[in-house]
Structures are given as C-alpha cells and as structure tokens.
Short mmCIF file of C-alpha atoms and ligand atoms in Angstrom, two decimals:
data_model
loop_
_atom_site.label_atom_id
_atom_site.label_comp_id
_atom_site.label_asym_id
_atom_site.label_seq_id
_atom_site.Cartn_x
_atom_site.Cartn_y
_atom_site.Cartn_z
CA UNK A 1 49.12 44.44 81.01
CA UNK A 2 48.64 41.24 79.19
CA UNK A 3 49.58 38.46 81.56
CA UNK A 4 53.30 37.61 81.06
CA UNK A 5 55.91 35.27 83.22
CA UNK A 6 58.07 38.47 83.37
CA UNK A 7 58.41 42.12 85.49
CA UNK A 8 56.68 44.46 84.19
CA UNK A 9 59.94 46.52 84.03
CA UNK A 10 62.66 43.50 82.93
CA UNK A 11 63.15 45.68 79.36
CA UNK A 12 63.21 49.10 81.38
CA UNK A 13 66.08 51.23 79.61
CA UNK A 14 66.34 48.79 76.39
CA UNK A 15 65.75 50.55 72.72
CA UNK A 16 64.31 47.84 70.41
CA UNK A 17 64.29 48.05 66.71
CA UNK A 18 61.77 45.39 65.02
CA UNK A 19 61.66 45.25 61.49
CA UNK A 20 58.32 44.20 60.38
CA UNK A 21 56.94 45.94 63.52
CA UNK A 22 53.60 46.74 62.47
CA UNK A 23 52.11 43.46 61.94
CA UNK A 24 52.27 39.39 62.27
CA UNK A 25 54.81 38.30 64.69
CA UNK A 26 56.78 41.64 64.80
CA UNK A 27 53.83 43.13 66.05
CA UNK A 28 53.49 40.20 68.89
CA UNK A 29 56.83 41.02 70.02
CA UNK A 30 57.12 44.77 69.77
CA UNK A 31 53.74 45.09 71.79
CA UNK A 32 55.33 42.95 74.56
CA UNK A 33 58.79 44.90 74.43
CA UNK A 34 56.72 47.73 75.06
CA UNK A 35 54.58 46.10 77.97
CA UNK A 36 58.26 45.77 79.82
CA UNK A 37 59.67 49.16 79.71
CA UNK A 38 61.61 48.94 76.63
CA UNK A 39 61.25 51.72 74.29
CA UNK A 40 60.50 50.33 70.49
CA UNK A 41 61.02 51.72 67.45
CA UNK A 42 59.28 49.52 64.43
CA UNK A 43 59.83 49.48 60.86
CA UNK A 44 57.72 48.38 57.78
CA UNK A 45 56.74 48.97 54.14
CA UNK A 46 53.50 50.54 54.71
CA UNK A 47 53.39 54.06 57.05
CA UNK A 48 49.45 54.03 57.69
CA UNK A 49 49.98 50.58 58.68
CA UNK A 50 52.89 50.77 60.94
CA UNK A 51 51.55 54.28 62.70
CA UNK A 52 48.16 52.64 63.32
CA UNK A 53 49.96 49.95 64.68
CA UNK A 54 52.24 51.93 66.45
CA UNK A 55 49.11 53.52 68.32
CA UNK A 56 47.21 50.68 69.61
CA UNK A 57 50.40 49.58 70.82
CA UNK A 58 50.77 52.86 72.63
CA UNK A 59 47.39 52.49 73.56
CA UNK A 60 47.46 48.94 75.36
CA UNK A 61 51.05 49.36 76.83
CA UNK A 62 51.38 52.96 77.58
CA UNK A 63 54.94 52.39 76.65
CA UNK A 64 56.99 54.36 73.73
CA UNK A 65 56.60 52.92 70.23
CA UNK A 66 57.87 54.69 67.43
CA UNK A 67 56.83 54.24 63.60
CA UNK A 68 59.52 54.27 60.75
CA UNK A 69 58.47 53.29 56.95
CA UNK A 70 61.71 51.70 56.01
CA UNK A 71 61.24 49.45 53.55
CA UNK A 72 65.05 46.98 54.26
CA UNK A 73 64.98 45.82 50.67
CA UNK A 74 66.69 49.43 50.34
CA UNK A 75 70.32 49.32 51.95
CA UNK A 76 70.19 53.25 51.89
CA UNK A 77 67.26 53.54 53.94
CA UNK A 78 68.05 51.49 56.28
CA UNK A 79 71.43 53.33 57.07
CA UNK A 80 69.73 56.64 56.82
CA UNK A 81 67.04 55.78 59.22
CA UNK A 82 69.36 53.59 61.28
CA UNK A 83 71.11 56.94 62.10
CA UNK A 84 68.30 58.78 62.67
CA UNK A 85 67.83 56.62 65.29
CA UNK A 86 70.85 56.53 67.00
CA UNK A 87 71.26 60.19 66.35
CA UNK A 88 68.42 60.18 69.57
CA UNK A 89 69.84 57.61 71.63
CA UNK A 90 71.16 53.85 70.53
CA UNK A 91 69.64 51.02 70.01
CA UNK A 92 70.51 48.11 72.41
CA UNK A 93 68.80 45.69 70.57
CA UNK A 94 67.77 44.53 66.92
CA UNK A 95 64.96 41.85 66.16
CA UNK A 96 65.12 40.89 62.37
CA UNK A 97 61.57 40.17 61.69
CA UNK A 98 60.47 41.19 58.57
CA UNK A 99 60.51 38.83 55.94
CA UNK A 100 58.58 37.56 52.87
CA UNK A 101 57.55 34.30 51.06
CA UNK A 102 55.24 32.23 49.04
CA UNK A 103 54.89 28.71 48.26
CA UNK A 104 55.43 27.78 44.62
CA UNK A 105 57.09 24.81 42.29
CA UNK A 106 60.78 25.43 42.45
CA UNK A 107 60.92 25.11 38.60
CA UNK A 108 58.67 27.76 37.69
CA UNK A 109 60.61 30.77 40.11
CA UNK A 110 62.21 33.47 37.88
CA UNK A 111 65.56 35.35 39.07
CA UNK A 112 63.06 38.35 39.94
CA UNK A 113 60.90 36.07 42.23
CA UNK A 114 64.07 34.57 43.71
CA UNK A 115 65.13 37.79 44.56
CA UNK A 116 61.39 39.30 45.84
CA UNK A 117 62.00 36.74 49.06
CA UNK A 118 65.78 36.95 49.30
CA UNK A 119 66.32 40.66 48.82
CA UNK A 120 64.01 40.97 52.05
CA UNK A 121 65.26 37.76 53.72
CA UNK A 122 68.70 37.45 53.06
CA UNK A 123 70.33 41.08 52.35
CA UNK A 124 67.60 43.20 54.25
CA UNK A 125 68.19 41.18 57.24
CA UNK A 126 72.16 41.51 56.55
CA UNK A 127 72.15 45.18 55.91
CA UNK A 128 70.12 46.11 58.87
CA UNK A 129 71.95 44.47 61.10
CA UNK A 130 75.24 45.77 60.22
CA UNK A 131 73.55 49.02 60.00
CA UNK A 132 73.40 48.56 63.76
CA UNK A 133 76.36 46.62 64.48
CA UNK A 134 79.01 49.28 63.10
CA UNK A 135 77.33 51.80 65.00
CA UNK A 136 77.60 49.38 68.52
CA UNK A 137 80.97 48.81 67.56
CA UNK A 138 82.03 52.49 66.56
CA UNK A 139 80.31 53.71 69.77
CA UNK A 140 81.64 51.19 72.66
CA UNK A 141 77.59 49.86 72.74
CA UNK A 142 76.81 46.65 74.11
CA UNK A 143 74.13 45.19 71.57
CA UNK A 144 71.85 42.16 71.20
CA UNK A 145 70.69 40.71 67.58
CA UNK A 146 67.43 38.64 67.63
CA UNK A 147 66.32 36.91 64.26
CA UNK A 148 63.21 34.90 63.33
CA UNK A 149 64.12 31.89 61.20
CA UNK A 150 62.27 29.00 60.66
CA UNK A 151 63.14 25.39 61.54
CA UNK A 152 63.57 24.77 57.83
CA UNK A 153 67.14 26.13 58.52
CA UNK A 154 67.79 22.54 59.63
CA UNK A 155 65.90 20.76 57.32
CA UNK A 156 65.36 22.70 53.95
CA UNK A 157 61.55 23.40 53.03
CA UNK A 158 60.71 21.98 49.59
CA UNK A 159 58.40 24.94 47.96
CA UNK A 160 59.41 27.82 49.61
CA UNK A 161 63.31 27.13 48.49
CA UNK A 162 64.38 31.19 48.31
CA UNK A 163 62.65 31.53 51.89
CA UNK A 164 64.46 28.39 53.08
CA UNK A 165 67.63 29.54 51.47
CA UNK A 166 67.63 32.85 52.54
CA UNK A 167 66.69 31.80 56.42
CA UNK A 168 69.44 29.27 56.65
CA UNK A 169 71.96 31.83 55.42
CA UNK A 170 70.31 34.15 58.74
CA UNK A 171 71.05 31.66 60.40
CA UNK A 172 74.88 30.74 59.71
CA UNK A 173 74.78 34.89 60.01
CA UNK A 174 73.70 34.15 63.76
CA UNK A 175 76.15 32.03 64.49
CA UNK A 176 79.31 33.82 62.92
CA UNK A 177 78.59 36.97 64.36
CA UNK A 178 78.03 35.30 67.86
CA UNK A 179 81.70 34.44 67.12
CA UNK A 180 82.40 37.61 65.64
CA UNK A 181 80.93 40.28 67.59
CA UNK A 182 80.92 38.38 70.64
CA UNK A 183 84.16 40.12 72.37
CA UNK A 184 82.69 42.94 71.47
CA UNK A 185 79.79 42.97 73.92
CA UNK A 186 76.97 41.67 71.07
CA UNK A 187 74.90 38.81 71.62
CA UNK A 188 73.57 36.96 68.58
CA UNK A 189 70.50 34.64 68.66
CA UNK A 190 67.64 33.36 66.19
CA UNK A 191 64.26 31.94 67.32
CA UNK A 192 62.96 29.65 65.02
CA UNK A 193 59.15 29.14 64.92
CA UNK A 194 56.68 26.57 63.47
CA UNK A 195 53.03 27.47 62.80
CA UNK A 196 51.94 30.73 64.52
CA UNK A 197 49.01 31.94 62.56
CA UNK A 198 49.70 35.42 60.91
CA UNK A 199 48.01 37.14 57.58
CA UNK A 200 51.26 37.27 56.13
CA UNK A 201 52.05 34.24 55.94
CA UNK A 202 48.87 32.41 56.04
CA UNK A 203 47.99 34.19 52.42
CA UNK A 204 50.88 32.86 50.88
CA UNK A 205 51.45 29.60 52.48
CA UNK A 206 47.67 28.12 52.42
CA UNK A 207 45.90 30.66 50.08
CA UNK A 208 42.17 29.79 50.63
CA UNK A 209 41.52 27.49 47.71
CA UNK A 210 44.81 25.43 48.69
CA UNK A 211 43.24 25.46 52.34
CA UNK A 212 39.79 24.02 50.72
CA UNK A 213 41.56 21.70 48.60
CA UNK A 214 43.43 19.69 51.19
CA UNK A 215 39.76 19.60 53.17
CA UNK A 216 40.13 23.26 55.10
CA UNK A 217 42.60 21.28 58.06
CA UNK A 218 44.95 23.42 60.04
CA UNK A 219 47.48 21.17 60.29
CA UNK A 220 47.65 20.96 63.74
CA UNK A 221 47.03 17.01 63.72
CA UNK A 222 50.73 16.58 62.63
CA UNK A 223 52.37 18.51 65.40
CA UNK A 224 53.05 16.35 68.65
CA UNK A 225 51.38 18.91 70.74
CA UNK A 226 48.59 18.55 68.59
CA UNK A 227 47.61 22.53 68.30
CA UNK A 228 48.92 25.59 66.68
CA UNK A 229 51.74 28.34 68.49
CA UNK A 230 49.85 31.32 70.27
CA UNK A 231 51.37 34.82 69.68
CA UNK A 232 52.02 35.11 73.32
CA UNK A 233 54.06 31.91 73.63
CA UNK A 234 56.45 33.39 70.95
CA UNK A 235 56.82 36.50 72.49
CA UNK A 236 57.39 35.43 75.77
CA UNK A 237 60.69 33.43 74.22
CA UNK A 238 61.88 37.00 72.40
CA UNK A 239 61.35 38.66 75.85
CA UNK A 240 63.76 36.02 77.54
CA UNK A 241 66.09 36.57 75.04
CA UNK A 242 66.31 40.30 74.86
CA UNK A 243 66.82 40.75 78.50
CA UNK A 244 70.09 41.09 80.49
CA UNK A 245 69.51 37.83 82.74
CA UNK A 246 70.63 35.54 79.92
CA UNK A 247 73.57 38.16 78.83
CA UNK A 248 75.90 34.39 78.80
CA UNK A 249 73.13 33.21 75.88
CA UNK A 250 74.51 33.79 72.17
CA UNK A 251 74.74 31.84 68.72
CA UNK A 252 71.91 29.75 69.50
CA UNK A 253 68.81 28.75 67.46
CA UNK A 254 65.80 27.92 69.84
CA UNK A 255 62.61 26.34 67.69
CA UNK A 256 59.40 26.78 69.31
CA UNK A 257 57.24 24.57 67.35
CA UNK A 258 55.28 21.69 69.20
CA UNK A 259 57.71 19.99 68.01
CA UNK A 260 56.72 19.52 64.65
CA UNK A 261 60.36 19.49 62.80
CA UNK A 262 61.17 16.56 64.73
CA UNK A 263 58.46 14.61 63.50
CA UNK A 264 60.26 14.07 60.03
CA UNK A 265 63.33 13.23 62.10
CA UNK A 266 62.25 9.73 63.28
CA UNK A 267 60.90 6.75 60.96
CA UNK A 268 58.12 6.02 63.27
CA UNK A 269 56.27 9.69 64.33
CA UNK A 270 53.43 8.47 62.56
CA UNK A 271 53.12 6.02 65.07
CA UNK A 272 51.72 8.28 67.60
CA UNK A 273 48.18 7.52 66.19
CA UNK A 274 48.33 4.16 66.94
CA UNK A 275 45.78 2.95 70.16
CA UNK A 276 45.97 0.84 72.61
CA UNK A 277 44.60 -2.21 70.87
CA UNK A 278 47.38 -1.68 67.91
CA UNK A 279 50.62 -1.77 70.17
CA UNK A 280 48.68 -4.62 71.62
CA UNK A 281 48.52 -6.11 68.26
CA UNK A 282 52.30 -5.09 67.30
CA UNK A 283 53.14 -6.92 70.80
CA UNK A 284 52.19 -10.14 69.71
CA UNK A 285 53.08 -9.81 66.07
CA UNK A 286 56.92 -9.42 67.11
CA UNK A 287 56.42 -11.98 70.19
CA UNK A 288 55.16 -14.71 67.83
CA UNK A 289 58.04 -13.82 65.37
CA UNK A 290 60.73 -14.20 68.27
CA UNK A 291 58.89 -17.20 69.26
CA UNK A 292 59.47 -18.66 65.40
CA UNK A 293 63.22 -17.99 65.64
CA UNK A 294 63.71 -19.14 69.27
CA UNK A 295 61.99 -22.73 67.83
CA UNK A 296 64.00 -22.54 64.30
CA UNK A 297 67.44 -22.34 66.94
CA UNK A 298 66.80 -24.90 69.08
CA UNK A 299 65.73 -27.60 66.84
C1 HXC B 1 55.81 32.04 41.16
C2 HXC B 1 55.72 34.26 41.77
C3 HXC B 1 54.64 33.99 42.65
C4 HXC B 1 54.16 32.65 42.72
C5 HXC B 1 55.14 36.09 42.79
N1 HXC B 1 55.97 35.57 41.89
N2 HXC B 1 54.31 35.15 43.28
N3 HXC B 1 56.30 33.30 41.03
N4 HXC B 1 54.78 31.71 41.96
N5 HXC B 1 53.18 32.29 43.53
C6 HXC B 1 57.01 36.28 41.13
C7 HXC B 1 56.43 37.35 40.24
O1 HXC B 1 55.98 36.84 39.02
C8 HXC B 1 57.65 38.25 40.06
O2 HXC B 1 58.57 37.70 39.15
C9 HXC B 1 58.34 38.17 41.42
O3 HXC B 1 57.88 36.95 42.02
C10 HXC B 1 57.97 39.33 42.33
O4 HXC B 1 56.56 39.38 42.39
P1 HXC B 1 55.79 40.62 43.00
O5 HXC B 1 54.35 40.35 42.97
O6 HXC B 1 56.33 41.87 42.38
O7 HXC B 1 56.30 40.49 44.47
P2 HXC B 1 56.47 41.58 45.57
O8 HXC B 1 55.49 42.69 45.39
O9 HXC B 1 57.93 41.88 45.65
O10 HXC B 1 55.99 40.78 46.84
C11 HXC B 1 56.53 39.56 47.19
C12 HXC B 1 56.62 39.53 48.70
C13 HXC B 1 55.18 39.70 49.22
C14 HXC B 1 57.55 40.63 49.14
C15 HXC B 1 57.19 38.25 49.13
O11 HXC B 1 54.54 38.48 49.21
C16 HXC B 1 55.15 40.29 50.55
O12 HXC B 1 55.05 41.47 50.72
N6 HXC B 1 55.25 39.48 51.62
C17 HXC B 1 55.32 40.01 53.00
C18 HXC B 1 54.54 39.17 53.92
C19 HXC B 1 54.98 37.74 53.88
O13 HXC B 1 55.23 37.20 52.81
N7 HXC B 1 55.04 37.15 55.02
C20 HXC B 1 55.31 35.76 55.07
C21 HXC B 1 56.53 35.51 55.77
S1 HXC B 1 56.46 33.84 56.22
P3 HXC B 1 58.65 38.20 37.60
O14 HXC B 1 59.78 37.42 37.02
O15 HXC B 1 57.32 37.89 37.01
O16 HXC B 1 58.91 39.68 37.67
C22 HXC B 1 57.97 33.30 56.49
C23 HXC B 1 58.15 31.94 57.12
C24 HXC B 1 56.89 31.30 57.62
O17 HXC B 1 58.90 33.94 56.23
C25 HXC B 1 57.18 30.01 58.35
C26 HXC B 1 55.90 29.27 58.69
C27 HXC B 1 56.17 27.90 59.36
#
C-alpha cells in the first residue's frame, strides 16, 4: 500500500459510494477507501472508463471496487442503481464527487450551458444524496455524506458563476442536513479544495492556449505554500473524514488549499514578495513619517 498516516484497516466494514469514481479526484479517494478495507462502489458517465478504473484499483489495493455507469444528471438512475446497491448491503457512506465546469464570460452562458454545470453540480449532487439518505433513514442506517466543493463557496468565482453557484448551494446542503439528519445518525461534511491538478478540470479551466497565453505558469506562485495540492494530501483529509474516530465531526467545510483563498482576504498578501531590503526600506519610510509628526506636535 501507498504510504498513508492511517491503518491499513481504519475503513474495514464501510461501503463507499463515489460519484465520479473513475477518474480525477474521485479516483484519488476511492483508490485510498479501498487501500483501508472499505468496500467502494464508483459511479461515472463512461463504463469502459469507470471498469478500467475500477481494475487498477483492484489491482493496487486488492480491495473491492465496484463499477456503476450512472450518469447523476438522471434522477431515475440514480434511484434505480442506488437500490441496486443497497439491495446487496447499504451504503455507510456517500462522497459527492462528480461534478462539471468550464470557464467562460458570464454574459455569453445560455440557459442550456447554465444547466450543463448545475444539472451535475447542483441537482445530481442533491438527488444522489437523498437517494441514499431515505434509504439510511427508512432502514435505521447510520450514514456519512462527504462533498467536494470548492473554496469559491465563500468567495464566489467570477467565470465559472454556474460552478460557483451550484457548489455554494452543496454547500448550504451540507450544513442543513448536518442539522437535519443529524439525530438521525448522518454526518454531513464538504472538503473544499484549491488546485489539485486533474484532466477534468485542467481542460476546462486553463485549456492549453489560455495556459500559453498567460506565459505557461501554474499558478503556484500565488498560493502561500508556494506549490500545487498532491492527490494524496486530499485523500488523506476524505479518509479522516469517512472514518468512525471523528463520528462528533459534521456540517463543516474544511479547505485544503495552501491557503490560497485567504490570499484575497487581506489587503497586503502581495506583500509576501517583498525582501529583506524592502521592509527595511518600508521601516524607515514610516519612521521618518512618525518622526515628521512627532516634530509638527511639539513645535
Ligand atoms: C460558453 C459553453 C462553453 C463555453 C459549453 N457551452 N462550453 N458556453 N462557453 N466554453 C455551452 C454549449 O454551447 C451548450 O449550450 C451547453 O454549454 C452544453 O454544452 P455541451 O458541450 O453539450 O456540454 P456537455 O456535453 O453537457 O458537457 C459539459 C460538461 C463537460 C458536463 C461540463 O465539460 C464535462 O463533462 N465535464 C466533466 C469534467 C469536468 O468538467 N470537471 C471539472 C470539474 S472542476 P447551448 O445553448 O449551445 O446548447 C470543478 C471545480 C474545480 O468542479 C476547482 C478548481 C480550483
């Protein structure tokens, strides 16, 4: 096994469902999941995809990791498969993963592009998880609910407005059904990530003549930790938060991002590329101006 800051068995006896399974981030987290007992069952668009996917994960883990094609635009096959599922044993948890966007000018969306990122985002994610949740309810099941948001939730995201739209509403879904569901044994949680390299996303964030145009940078010079997120790193948080030792965690939104969204939080993060010689600079710019006002008092 891959190295990991967890038992090998801390998911031993857990069912995962992870939409977007087969690839990107999903994949990241399914493949750990799998590494620590749990048994995974992942669901995407494309079947060759997912059951390649599926058996390389197999392959490295020599855990249990089953393949649906369920594509959760469709609220009827997610219930139908949902069943299917627990028709063999429930699920005891749910990571909302899949999800879709592209960067464009606000202005030019249509109603059917709106509707391309939110009918995955926003009413996939919502379906599928109360796809799951009636059936925890309806059965006595203890359940945890993992989604991946972005930290635009907090601060919008100008040019990806249905993906920031649709993300925020996942995650005032997060924290209502903490509320909600809460008595009823079901945790709610979202993880909310900043750059992690995936094809996905990459493609339709920073196509490659963007990428060229703005001189081929990853953007890693704006992030305080000064580098990118590693797929491990990620899954390492999902793995803390799918396992019973923080049962007492719910409704929360944890970024793991460098932190990058608090750079456009402060009036000053810029700052942090200033040297030695320029605070020494600032120093005596502000002395010399407290020394002018100290004189203008006194005389
Ligand atoms: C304007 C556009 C457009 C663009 C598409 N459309 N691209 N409008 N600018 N660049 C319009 C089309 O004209 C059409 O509207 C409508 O959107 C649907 O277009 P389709 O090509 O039919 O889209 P579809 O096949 O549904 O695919 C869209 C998608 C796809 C589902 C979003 O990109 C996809 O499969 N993505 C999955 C992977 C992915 O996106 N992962 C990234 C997740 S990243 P009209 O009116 O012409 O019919 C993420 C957060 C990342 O979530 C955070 C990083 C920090």
């Amino acid at each position: 096994m891959a190295k990991s800051m967890f038992r090998p068995d801390l998911l031993a006896g857990h069912r995962i469902l992870v939409t977007g399974g087969g690839t990107g981030l999903g994949r990241s987290m399914a493949e750990a999941f799998a590494a620590h007992g749990a048994e995974v069952v992942i669901w995407g668009r494309r079947g060759q995809v997912l059951e390649e996917a599926a058996a390389e994960m197999r392959e490295a883990t020599g855990g249990t990791v089953t393949p649906m094609a369920v594509d959760i635009r469709n609220a009827g096959q997610i219930d139908e498969a949902m069943q299917a599922i627990f028709d063999e044993k429930p699920l005891t948890g749910l990571v909302n993963n899949a999800a879709g966007n592209f960067i464009s000018r606000t202005e030019d969306l249509s109603a059917n592009a709106f509707n391309a990122i939110a009918s995955i985002v926003a009413h996939g994610t919502f379906n599928t998880t109360v796809a799951a949740g009636r059936r925890w309810i309806a059965g006595g099941h203890r359940g945890n609910i993992l989604s991946i948001v972005t930290t635009w939730v907090w601060n919008g995201s100008a040019f990806t407005v249905p993906s920031a739209m649709s993300k925020a509403g996942v995650a005032a879904m997060t924290r209502s059904l903490a509320v909600e569901w809460g008595p009823k044994g079901i945790r709610a949680n979202a993880i909310a990530p900043g750059p992690f390299p995936t094809k996905g996303a990459w493609e339709r964030l920073m196509p490659a003549p963007l990428a060229a145009k703005l001189g081929g940078g990853t953007g890693a010079d704006d992030i305080p930790l000064r580098r990118l997120g590693d797929h491990f790193e990620l899954a390492q948080l999902a793995l803390f938060l799918m396992a019973d030792e923080c049962e007492y965690l719910t409704g929360e939104i944890i970024a793991i991002d460098g932190g990058q969204w608090l750079v456009s939080a402060g009036n000053f993060s810029q700052f942090t590329r200033l040297d030695a010689a320029d605070w020494e600079m600032i120093g005596q710019a502000i002395r010399a101006t407290n020394q002018q006002d100290r004189a203008q008092r006194t005389t």
